[in-house]
């Protein structure tokens, strides 16, 4: 998500926007989206998907994140290049 301004101190930076990650906290199946999580929130969570990082998840976790109601959609996921199903061989078991 892009946020701005980058600084109020210098008028040149008022129009600059910075990309910020959103952290998804899994608290035993109850998901929450947090913009600036504290260390205590991260430590208390079962799993913390910290914004700005890429994670490899299985299909069950993907479905749970999408159904969690925190703004995660299918567009947030991709098949890593070089893994099964992500090659350059068209559709099917070896293609993307």
Coordinates of C-alpha atoms in Angstrom, one line a residue:
X1 CA 0.0 0.0 0.0
X2 CA 1.3 3.4 -0.9
X3 CA 1.2 6.1 1.8
X4 CA 2.3 9.7 1.8
X5 CA 3.6 12.2 2.2
X6 CA 7.1 11.0 2.9
X7 CA 7.8 14.1 4.9
X8 CA 6.0 17.3 6.0
X9 CA 9.4 19.0 6.7
X10 CA 10.4 19.6 3.1
X11 CA 7.8 20.6 0.5
X12 CA 9.4 18.6 -2.2
X13 CA 8.6 15.4 -0.3
X14 CA 4.9 16.2 0.2
X15 CA 4.0 14.5 -3.0
X16 CA 6.2 11.5 -2.5
X17 CA 4.5 8.3 -1.5
X18 CA 6.2 5.3 0.1
X19 CA 5.1 1.7 -0.2
X20 CA 4.2 0.2 3.2
X21 CA 3.6 -3.5 4.0
X22 CA 0.6 -4.7 5.9
X23 CA 1.3 -7.4 8.5
X24 CA -1.2 -10.3 8.8
X25 CA -1.4 -11.8 12.3
X26 CA -2.8 -15.3 12.8
X27 CA -4.1 -15.7 16.3
X28 CA -5.2 -19.3 16.2
X29 CA -7.3 -19.0 13.1
X30 CA -8.5 -15.4 13.7
X31 CA -6.7 -13.1 11.3
X32 CA -6.0 -9.4 11.7
X33 CA -4.3 -6.9 9.4
X34 CA -2.0 -4.5 11.3
X35 CA -0.1 -1.6 9.7
X36 CA 2.5 -1.1 12.5
X37 CA 2.5 -4.2 14.8
X38 CA 4.3 -4.1 18.1
X39 CA 6.8 -6.7 19.2
X40 CA 4.2 -7.9 21.7
X41 CA 1.5 -8.4 19.0
X42 CA 4.0 -10.3 16.9
X43 CA 5.1 -12.5 19.8
X44 CA 1.5 -13.2 20.9
X45 CA 0.5 -14.3 17.4
X46 CA 0.5 -17.9 16.3
X47 CA 2.0 -16.9 13.0
X48 CA 3.0 -13.3 11.8
X49 CA 3.2 -12.7 8.0
X50 CA 5.1 -9.5 8.2
X51 CA 4.5 -6.9 5.4
X52 CA 7.2 -6.5 2.8
X53 CA 8.3 -10.1 2.9
X54 CA 7.4 -13.1 0.8
X55 CA 6.3 -16.4 2.4
X56 CA 5.8 -19.9 1.0
X57 CA 2.5 -21.2 2.2
X58 CA 0.5 -24.4 1.4
X59 CA -2.9 -24.5 -0.2
X60 CA -4.8 -24.8 3.1
X61 CA -3.0 -21.7 4.6
X62 CA -3.7 -19.8 1.3
X63 CA -7.4 -20.6 1.5
X64 CA -7.5 -19.6 5.2
X65 CA -5.8 -16.3 4.6
X66 CA -8.2 -15.5 1.7
X67 CA -11.2 -16.5 3.9
X68 CA -9.8 -14.6 6.9
X69 CA -11.5 -11.3 5.9
X70 CA -8.3 -9.2 6.0
X71 CA -8.1 -8.1 2.4
X72 CA -6.0 -11.1 1.1
X73 CA -7.0 -12.2 -2.4
X74 CA -5.8 -14.8 -4.9
X75 CA -3.8 -12.0 -6.6
X76 CA -1.5 -11.9 -3.5
X77 CA -0.1 -15.4 -4.3
X78 CA 2.1 -16.7 -7.1
X79 CA 3.9 -20.0 -7.9
X80 CA 7.6 -19.4 -7.3
X81 CA 9.7 -19.7 -10.5
X82 CA 11.6 -22.9 -10.7
X83 CA 9.1 -24.8 -8.7
X84 CA 6.7 -27.5 -10.1
X85 CA 4.0 -25.9 -12.2
X86 CA 5.8 -22.6 -12.8
X87 CA 8.0 -23.4 -15.7
X88 CA 7.9 -22.0 -19.2
X89 CA 6.3 -25.1 -20.8
X90 CA 2.8 -23.8 -21.3
X91 CA -0.2 -25.1 -19.3
X92 CA -0.1 -28.3 -17.3
X93 CA 2.1 -30.1 -14.8
X94 CA 5.3 -28.4 -16.1
X95 CA 3.9 -25.1 -17.1
X96 CA 2.4 -22.1 -15.4

